PDB file of C-alpha atoms in Angstrom:
ATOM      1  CA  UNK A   1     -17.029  44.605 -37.622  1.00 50.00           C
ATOM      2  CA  UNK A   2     -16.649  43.460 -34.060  1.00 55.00           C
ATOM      3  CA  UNK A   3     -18.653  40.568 -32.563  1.00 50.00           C
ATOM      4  CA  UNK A   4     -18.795  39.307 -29.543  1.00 54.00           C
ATOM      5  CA  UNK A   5     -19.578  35.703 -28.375  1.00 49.00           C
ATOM      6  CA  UNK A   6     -20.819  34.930 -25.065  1.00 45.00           C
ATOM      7  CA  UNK A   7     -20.633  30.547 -24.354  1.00 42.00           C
ATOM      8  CA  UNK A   8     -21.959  29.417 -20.878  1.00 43.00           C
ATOM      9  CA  UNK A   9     -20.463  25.900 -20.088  1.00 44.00           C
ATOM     10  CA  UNK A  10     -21.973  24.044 -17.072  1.00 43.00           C
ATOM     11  CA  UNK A  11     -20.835  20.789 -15.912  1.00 44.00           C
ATOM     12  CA  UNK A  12     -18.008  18.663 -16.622  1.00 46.00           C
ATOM     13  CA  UNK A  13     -15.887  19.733 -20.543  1.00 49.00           C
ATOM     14  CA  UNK A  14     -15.118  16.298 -20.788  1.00 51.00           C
ATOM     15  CA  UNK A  15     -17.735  13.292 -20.788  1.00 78.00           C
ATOM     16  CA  UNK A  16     -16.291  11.178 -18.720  1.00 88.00           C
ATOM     17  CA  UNK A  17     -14.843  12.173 -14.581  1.00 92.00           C
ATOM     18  CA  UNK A  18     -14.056   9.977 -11.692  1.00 93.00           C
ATOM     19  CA  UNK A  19     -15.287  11.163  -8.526  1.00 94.00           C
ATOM     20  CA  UNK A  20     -13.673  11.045  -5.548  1.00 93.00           C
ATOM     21  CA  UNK A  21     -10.613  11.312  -7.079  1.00 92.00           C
ATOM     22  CA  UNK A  22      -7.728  12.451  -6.491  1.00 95.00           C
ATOM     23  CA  UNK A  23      -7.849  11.463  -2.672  1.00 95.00           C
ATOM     24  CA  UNK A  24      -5.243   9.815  -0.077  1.00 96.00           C
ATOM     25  CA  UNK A  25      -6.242   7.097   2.041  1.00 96.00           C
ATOM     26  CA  UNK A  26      -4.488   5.071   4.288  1.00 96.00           C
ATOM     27  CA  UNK A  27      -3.932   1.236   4.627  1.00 94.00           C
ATOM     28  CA  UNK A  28      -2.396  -1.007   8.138  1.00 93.00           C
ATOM     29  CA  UNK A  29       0.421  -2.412   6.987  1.00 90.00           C
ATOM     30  CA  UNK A  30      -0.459  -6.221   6.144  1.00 88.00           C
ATOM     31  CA  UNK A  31      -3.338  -6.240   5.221  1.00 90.00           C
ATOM     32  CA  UNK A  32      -4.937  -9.522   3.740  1.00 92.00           C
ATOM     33  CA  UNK A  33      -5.968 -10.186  -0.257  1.00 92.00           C
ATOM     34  CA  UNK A  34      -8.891  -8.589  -1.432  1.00 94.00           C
ATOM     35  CA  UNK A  35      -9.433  -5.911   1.372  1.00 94.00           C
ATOM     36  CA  UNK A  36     -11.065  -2.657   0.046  1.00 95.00           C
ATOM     37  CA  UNK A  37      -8.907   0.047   0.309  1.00 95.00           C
ATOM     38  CA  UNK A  38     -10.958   2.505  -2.115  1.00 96.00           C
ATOM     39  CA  UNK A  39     -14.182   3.215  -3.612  1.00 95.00           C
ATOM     40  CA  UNK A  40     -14.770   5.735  -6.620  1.00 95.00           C
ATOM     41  CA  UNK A  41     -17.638   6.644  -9.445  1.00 95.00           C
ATOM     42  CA  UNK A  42     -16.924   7.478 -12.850  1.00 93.00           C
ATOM     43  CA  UNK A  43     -19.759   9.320 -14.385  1.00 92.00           C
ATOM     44  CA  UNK A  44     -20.147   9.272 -18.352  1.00 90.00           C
ATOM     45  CA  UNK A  45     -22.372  10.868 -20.698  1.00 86.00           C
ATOM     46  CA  UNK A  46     -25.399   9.690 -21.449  1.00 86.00           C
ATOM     47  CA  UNK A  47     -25.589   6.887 -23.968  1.00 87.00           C
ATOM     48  CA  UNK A  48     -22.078   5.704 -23.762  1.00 90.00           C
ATOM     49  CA  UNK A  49     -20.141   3.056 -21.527  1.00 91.00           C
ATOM     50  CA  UNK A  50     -16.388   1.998 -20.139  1.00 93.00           C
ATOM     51  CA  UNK A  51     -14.564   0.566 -22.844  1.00 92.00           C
ATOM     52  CA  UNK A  52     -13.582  -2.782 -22.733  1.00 93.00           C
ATOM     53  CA  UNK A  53      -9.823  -3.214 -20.699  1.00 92.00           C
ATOM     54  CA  UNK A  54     -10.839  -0.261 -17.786  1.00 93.00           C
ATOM     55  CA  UNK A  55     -10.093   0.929 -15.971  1.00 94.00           C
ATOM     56  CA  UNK A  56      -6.869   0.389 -15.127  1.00 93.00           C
ATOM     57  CA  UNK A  57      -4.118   1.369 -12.789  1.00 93.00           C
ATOM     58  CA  UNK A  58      -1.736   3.193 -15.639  1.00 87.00           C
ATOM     59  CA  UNK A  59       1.760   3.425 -13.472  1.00 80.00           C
ATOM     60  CA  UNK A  60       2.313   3.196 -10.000  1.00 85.00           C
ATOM     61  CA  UNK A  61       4.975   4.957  -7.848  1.00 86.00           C
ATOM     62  CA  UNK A  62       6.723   2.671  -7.310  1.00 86.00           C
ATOM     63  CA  UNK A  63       5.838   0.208 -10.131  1.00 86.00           C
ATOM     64  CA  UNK A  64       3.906  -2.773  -7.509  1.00 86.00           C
ATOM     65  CA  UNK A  65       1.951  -5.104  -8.769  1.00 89.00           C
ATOM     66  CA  UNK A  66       0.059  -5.059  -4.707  1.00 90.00           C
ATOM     67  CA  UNK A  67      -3.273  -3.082  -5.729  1.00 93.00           C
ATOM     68  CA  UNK A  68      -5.751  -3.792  -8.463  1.00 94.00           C
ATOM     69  CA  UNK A  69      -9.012  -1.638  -9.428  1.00 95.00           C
ATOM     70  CA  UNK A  70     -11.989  -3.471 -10.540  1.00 93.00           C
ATOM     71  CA  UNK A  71     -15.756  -2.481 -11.375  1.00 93.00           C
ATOM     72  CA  UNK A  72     -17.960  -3.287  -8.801  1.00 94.00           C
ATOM     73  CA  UNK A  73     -21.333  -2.321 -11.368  1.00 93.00           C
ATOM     74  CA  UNK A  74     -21.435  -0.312 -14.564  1.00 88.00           C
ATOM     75  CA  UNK A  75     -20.346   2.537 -12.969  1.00 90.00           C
ATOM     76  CA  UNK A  76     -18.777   1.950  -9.519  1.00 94.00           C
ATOM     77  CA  UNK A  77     -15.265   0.768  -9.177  1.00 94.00           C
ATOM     78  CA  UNK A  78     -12.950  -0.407  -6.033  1.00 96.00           C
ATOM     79  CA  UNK A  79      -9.198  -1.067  -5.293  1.00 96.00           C
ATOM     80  CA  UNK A  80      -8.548  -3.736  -3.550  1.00 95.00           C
ATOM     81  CA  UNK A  81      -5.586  -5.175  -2.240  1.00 94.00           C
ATOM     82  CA  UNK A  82      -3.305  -8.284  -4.203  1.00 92.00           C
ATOM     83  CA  UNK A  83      -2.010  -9.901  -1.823  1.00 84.00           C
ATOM     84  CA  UNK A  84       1.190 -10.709  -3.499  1.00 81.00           C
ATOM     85  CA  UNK A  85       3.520  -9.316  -2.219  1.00 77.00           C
ATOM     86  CA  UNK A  86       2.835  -8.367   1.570  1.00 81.00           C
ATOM     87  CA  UNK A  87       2.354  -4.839   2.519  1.00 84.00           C
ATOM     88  CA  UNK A  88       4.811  -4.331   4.832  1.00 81.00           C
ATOM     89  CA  UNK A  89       5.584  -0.843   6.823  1.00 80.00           C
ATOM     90  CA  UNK A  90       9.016  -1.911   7.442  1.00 80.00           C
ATOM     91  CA  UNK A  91       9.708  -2.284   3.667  1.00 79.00           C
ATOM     92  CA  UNK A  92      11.104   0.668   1.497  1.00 80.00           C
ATOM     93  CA  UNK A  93       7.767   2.051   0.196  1.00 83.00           C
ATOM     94  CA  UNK A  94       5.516   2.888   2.599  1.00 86.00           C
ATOM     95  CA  UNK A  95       3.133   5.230   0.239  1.00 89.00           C
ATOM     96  CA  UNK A  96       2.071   4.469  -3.148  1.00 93.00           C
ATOM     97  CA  UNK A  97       0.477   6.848  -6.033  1.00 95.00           C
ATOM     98  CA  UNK A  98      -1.693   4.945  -8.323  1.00 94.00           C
ATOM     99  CA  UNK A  99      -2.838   6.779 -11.511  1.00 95.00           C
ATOM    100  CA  UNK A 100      -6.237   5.377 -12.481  1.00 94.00           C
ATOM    101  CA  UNK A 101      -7.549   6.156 -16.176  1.00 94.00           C
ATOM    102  CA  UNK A 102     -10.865   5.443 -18.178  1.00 94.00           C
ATOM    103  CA  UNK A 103     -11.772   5.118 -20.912  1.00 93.00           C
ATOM    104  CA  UNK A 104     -15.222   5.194 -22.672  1.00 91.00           C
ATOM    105  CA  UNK A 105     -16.523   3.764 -26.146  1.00 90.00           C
ATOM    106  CA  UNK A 106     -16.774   7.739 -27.472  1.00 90.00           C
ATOM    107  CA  UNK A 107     -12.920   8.072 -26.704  1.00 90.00           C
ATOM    108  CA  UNK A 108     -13.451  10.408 -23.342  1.00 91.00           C
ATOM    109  CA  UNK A 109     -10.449   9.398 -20.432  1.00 92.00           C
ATOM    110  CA  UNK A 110     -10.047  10.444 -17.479  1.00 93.00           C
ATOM    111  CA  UNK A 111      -6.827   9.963 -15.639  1.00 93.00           C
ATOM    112  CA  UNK A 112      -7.151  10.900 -11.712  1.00 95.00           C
ATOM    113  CA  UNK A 113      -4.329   9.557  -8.793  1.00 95.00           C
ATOM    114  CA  UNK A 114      -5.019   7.902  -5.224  1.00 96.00           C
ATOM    115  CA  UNK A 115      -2.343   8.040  -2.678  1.00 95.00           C
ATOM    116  CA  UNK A 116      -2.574   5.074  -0.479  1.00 94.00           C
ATOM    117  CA  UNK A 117      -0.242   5.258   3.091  1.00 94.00           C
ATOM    118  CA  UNK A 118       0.633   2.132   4.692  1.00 92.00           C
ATOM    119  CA  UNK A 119       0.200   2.653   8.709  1.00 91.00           C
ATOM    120  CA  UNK A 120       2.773   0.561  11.170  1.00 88.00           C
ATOM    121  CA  UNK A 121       0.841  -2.022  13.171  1.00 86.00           C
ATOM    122  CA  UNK A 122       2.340  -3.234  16.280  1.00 82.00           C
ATOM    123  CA  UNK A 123       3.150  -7.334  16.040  1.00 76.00           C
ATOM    124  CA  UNK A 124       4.829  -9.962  17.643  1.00 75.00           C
ATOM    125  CA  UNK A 125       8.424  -9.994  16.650  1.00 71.00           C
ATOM    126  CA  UNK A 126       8.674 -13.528  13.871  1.00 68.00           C
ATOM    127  CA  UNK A 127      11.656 -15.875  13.978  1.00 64.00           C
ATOM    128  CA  UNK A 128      12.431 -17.002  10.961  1.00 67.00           C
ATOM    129  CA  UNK A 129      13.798 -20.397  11.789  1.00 62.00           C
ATOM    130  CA  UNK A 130      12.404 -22.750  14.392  1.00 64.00           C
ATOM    131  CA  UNK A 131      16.163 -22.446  16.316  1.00 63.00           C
ATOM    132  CA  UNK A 132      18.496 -19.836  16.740  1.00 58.00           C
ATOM    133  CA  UNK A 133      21.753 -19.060  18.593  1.00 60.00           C
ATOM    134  CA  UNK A 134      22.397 -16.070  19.725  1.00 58.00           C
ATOM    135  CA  UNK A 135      25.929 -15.531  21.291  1.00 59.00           C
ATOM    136  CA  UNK A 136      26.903 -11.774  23.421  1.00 58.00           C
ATOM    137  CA  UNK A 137      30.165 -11.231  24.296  1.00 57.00           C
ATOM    138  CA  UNK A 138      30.986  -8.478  27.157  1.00 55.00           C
ATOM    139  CA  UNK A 139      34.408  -7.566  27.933  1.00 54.00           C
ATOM    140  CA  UNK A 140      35.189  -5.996  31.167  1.00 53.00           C
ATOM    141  CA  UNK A 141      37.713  -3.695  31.668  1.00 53.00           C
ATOM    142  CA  UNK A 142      39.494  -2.175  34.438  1.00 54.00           C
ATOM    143  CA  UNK A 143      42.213  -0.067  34.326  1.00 56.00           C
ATOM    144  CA  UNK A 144      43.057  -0.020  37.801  1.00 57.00           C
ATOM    145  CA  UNK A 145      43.638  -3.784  38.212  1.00 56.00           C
ATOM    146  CA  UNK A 146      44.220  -6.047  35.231  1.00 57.00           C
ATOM    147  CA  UNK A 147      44.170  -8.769  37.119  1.00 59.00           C
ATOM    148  CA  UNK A 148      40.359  -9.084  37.697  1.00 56.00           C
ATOM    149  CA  UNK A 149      40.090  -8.200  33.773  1.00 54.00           C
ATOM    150  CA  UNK A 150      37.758 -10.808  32.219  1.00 58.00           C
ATOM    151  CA  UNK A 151      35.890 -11.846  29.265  1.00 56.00           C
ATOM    152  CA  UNK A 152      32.024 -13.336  30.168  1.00 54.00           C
ATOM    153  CA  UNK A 153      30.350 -15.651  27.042  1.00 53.00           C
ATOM    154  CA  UNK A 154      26.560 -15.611  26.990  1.00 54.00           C
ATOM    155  CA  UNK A 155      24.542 -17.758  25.357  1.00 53.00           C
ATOM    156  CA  UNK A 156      20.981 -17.088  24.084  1.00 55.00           C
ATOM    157  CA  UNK A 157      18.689 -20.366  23.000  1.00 56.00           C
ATOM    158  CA  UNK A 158      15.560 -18.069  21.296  1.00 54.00           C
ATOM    159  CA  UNK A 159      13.237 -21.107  20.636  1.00 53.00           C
ATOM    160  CA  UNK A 160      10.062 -20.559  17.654  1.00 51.00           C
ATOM    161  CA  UNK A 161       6.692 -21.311  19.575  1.00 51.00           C
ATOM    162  CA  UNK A 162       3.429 -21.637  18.276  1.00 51.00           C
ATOM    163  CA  UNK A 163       1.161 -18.406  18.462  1.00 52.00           C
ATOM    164  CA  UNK A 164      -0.887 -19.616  21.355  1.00 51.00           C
ATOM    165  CA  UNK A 165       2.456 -20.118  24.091  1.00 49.00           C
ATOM    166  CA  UNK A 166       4.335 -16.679  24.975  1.00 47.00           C
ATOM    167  CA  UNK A 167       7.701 -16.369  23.324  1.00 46.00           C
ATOM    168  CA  UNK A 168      10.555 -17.156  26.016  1.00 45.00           C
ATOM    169  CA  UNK A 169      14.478 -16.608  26.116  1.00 45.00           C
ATOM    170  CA  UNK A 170      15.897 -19.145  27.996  1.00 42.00           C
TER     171      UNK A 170
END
């Protein structure tokens, strides 16, 4: 006896998808706690809700504790930036994959990624200390006549001023 079963599936298998994910976005470098760097929906069946605890950033690459994803209403959620610590371009990561799952109260997940770029931003250059010495030593050579060889010091006072005077070497 041979059958044959015909079975028409329309939208999503699973009862729970985040859209707008998987995306890339990208981020200036430094940017201040609790800036918005993404936006997403997760839709769910009807009748059931996020389970307590998500979502949640699963793993990061690398592991950074810089980016956290909170709900913004029952079915709208945003990543937003820590703080703690600094994005910095000139650090070793300048891209980061978060992996973003959720979870509903029927047992449906969903686990989608975001790629977030840092972007370079052009600053001031920041002394550390208020002082600093800064010595250059050129040696001058001449092969021709070692008697007007000589060795010239130079010394460099690079002085910390406040953001409102224009940095000087003196």
């Amino acid at each position: 006896m041979n059958c044959k079963i015909s079975l028409l599936v329309s939208g999503p298998i699973f009862g729970l998808t985040l859209e707008g994910l998987p995306a890339a976005v990208r981020l200036k470098e430094n940017s201040p706690a609790g800036t918005d760097v993404f936006c997403f929906e997760i839709d769910l069946s009807t009748g059931v809700s996020i389970a307590p605890g998500f979502p949640l950033i699963l793993n990061s690459n690398p592991l950074t504790p810089d980016f956290m994803v909170s709900m913004v209403n029952s079915t709208h959620t945003k990543v937003t930036v820590t703080g703690s610590p600094n994005l910095d371009f000139e650090s070793p990561s300048t891209h980061f994959v978060l992996q973003h799952l959720v979870v509903d109260n029927s047992k449906d997940f969903d686990l989608q990624t975001l790629t977030i770029i840092l972007t370079d931003v052009d600053e001031p250059p920041v002394f550390l200390d208020e002082t600093m010495n800064l010595f250059i030593t050129f040696v001058h050579w001449c092969v021709c006549n070692p008697a007007i060889n000589k060795m010239s010091l130079w010394f460099i006072n690079v002085i910390k001023t406040s953001p409102s005077q224009s940095q000087s070497c003196t």
